[in-house]
Short mmCIF file of C-alpha atoms in Angstrom, two decimals:
data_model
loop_
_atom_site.label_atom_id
_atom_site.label_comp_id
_atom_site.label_asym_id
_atom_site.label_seq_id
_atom_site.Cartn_x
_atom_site.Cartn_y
_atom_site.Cartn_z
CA UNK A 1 26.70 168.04 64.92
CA UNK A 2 23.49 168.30 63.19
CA UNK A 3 22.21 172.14 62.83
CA UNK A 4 19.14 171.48 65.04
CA UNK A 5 21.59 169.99 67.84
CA UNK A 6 24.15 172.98 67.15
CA UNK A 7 21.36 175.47 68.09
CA UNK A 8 19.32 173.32 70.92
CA UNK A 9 22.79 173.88 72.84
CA UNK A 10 23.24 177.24 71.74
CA UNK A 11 19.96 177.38 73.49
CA UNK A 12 21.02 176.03 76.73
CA UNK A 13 22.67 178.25 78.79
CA UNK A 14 25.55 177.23 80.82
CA UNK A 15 25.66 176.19 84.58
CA UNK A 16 28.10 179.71 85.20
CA UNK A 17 24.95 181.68 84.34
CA UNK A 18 23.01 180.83 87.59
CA UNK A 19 21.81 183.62 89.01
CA UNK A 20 22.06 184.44 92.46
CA UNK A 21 19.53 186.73 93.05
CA UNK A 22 16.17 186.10 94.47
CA UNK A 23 13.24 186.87 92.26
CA UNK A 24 10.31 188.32 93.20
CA UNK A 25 8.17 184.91 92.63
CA UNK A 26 10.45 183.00 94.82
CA UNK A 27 8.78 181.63 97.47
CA UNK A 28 5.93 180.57 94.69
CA UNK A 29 8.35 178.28 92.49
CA UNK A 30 10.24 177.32 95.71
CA UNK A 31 7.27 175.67 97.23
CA UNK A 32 5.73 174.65 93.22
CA UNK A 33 8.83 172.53 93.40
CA UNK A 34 9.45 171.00 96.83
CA UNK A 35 12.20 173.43 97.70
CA UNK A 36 12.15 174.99 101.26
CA UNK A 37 9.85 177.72 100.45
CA UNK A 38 12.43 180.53 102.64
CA UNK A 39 11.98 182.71 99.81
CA UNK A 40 15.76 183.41 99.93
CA UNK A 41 18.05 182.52 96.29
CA UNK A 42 20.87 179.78 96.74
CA UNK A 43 23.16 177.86 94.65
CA UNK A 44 21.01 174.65 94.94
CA UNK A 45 17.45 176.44 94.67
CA UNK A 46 19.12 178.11 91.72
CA UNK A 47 19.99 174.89 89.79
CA UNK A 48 16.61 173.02 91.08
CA UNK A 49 14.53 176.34 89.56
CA UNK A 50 17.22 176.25 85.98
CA UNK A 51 16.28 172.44 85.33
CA UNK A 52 12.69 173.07 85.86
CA UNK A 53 12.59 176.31 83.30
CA UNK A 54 14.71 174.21 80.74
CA UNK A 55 12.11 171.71 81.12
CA UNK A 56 9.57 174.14 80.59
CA UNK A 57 10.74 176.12 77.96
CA UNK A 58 10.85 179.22 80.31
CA UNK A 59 13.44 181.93 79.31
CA UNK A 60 16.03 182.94 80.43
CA UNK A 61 16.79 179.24 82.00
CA UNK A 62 18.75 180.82 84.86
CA UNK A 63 16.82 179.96 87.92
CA UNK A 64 15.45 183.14 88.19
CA UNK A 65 11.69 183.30 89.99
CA UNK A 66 10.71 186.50 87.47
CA UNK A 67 7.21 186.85 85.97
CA UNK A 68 7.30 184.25 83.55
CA UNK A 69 8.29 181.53 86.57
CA UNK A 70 5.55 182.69 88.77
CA UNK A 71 3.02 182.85 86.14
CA UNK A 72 3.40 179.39 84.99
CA UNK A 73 3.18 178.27 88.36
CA UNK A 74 -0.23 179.50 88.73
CA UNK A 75 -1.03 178.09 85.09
CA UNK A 76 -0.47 174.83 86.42
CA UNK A 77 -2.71 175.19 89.62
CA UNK A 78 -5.13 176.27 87.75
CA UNK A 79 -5.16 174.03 84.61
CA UNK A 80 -7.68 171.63 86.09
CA UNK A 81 -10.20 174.31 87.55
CA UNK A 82 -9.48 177.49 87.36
CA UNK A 83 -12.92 178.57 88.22
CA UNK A 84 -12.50 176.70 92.06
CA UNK A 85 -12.96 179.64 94.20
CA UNK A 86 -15.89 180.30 92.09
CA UNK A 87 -15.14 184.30 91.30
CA UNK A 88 -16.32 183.76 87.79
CA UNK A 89 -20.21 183.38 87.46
CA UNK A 90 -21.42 180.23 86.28
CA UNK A 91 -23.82 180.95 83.46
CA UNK A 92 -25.41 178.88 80.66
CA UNK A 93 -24.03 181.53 77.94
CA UNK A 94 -20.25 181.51 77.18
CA UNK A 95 -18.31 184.06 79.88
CA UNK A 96 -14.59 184.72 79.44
CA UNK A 97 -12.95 185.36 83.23
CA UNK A 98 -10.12 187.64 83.78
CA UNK A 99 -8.76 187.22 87.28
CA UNK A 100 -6.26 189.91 87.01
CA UNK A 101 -4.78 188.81 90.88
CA UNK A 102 -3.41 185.31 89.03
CA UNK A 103 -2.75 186.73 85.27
CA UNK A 104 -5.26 184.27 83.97
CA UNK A 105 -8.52 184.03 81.73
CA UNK A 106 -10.39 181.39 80.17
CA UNK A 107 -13.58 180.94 78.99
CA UNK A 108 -16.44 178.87 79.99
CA UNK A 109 -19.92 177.91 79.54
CA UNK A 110 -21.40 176.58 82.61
CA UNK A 111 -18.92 174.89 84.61
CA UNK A 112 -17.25 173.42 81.01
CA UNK A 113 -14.26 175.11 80.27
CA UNK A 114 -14.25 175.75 76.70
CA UNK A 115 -10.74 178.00 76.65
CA UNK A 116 -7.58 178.26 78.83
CA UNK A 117 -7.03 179.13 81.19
CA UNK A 118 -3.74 181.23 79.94
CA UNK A 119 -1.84 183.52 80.84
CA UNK A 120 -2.67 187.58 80.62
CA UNK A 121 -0.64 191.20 81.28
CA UNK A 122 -3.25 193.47 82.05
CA UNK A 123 -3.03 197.28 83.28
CA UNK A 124 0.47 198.79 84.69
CA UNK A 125 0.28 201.30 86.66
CA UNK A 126 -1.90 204.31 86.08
CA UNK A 127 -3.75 202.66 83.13
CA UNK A 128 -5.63 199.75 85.14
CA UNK A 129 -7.47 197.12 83.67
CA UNK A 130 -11.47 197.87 84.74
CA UNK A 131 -13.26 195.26 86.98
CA UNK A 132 -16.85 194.51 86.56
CA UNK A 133 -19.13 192.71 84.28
CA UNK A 134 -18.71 193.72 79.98
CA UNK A 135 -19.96 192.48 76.95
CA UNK A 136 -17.74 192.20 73.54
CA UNK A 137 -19.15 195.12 71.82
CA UNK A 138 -16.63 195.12 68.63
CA UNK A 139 -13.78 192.62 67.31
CA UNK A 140 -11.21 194.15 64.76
CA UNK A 141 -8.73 191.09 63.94
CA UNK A 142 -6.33 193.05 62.23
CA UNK A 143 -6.55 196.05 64.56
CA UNK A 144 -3.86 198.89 65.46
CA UNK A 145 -4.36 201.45 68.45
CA UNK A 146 -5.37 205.02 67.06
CA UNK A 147 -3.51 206.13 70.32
CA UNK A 148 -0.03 204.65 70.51
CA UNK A 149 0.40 203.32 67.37
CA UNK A 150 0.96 199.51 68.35
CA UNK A 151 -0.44 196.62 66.60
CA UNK A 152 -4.08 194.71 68.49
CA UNK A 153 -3.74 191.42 66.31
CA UNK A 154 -7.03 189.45 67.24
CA UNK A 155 -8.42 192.85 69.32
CA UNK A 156 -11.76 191.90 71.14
CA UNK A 157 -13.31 195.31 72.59
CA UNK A 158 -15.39 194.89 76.14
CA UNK A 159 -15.56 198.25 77.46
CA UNK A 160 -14.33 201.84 76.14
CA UNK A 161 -11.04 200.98 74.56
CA UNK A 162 -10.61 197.47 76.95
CA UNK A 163 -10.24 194.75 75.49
CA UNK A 164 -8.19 191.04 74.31
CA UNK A 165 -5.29 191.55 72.07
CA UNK A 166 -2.33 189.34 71.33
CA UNK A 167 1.01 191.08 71.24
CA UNK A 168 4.31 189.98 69.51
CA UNK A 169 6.61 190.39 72.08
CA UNK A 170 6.63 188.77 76.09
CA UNK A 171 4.01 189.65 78.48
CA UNK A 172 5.98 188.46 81.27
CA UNK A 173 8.67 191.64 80.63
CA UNK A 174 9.60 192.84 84.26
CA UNK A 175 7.89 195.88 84.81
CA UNK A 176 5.54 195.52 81.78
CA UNK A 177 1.88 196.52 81.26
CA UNK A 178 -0.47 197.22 79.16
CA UNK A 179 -2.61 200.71 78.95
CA UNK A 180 -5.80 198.70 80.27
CA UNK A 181 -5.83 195.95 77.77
CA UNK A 182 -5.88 192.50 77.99
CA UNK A 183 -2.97 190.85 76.56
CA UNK A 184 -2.48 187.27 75.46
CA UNK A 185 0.61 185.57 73.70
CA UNK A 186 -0.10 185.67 69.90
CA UNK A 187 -1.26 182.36 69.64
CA UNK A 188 -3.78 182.26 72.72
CA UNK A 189 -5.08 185.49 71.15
CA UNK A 190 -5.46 183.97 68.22
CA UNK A 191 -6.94 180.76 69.26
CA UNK A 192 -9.33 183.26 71.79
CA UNK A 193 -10.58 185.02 68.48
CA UNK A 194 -12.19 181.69 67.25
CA UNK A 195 -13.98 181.18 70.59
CA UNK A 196 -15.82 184.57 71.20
CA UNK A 197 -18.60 186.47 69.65
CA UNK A 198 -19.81 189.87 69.39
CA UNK A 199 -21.68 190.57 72.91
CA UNK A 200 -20.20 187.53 74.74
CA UNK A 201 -20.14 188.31 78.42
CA UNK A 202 -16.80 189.10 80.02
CA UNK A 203 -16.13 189.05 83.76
CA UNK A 204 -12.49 190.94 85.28
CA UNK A 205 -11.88 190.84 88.69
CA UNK A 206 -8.99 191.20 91.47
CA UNK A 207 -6.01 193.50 91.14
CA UNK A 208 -2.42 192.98 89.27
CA UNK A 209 -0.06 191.73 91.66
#
């Protein structure tokens, strides 16, 4: 067996690791894939959910509804308009939007959508992401926290010590949060850093789920 094969089924887990228990996001994928949406974990929902993460690329492919299964469920609902409900303003200026409720931004200029939408970790508990209207005020792309010490690759300040940053490691971690930041996957922050400029507007609304 080629290497590449030898690891792709590494990769893979096996049908025994299943898991019976009923994530928190259940009733979302259930109904995101045609399953009875009873919000209730069984052996069938289980190995409907698993074939739909392996698809994905969602880990751990064991038909768990966690964070990372709910979120791309709204990342697909939203891909053609996130801006539908219309909580972002619609401005001629570039605006990133931060709807903190779905664990999306993206940026747009008018109605054109000229980033995203992807998917965000914003404020745990006791350090809550600020709502409101911000500007960019400072952009440090190689940028570590004075306070705890953690790297802000790709940091875009908006207000106080707010701001976009990409992070190394999953923002879809149960129980995860940031200390008010944004935070995007590596790569969106990345990609993010080429799109804004200093005193760009930025728009947060909603509350973490």
């Amino acid at each position: 067996v080629p290497p590449a094969e030898a690891r792709r089924d590494r990769a893979v887990p096996p049908l025994s690791d299943c898991t019976r228990s009923t994530g928190p996001y259940q009733r979302r994928v259930e109904h995101h894939l045609g399953l009875p949406a009873d919000g209730r974990q069984s052996a069938a929902d289980c190995r409907v959910i698993r074939a739909w993460q392996l698809r994905e690329r969602i880990e751990p492919a064991i038909g768990f509804a966690g964070p990372a299964s709910g979120g791309r469920v709204q990342l697909v609902r939203a891909a053609a308009d996130p801006n539908a409900r219309g909580d972002c303003p619609v401005v001629r200026a570039r605006i990133a939007c931060v709807d903190l409720s779905r664990g999306l931004m993206w940026v747009q200029r008018g109605e054109k959508v000229l980033f995203g939408p992807v998917p965000v970790r914003s404020g745990r508990a006791g350090h809550p992401t600020r709502t409101g209207s911000h500007r960019v005020y400072r952009r440090s792309k190689d940028h570590a926290s004075p306070l705890y010490g953690t790297p802000m690759p790709f940091a875009q300040f908006f207000d106080g010590g707010q701001g976009f940053h990409g992070v190394y490691g999953n923002i879809h971690a149960p129980g995860g949060g940031s200390y008010g930041c944004v935070n995007l996957v590596y790569r969106d922050a990345e990609r993010l850093w080429e799109v804004l400029r200093r005193g760009d507007r930025v728009e947060v609304w909603g509350r973490r789920n």
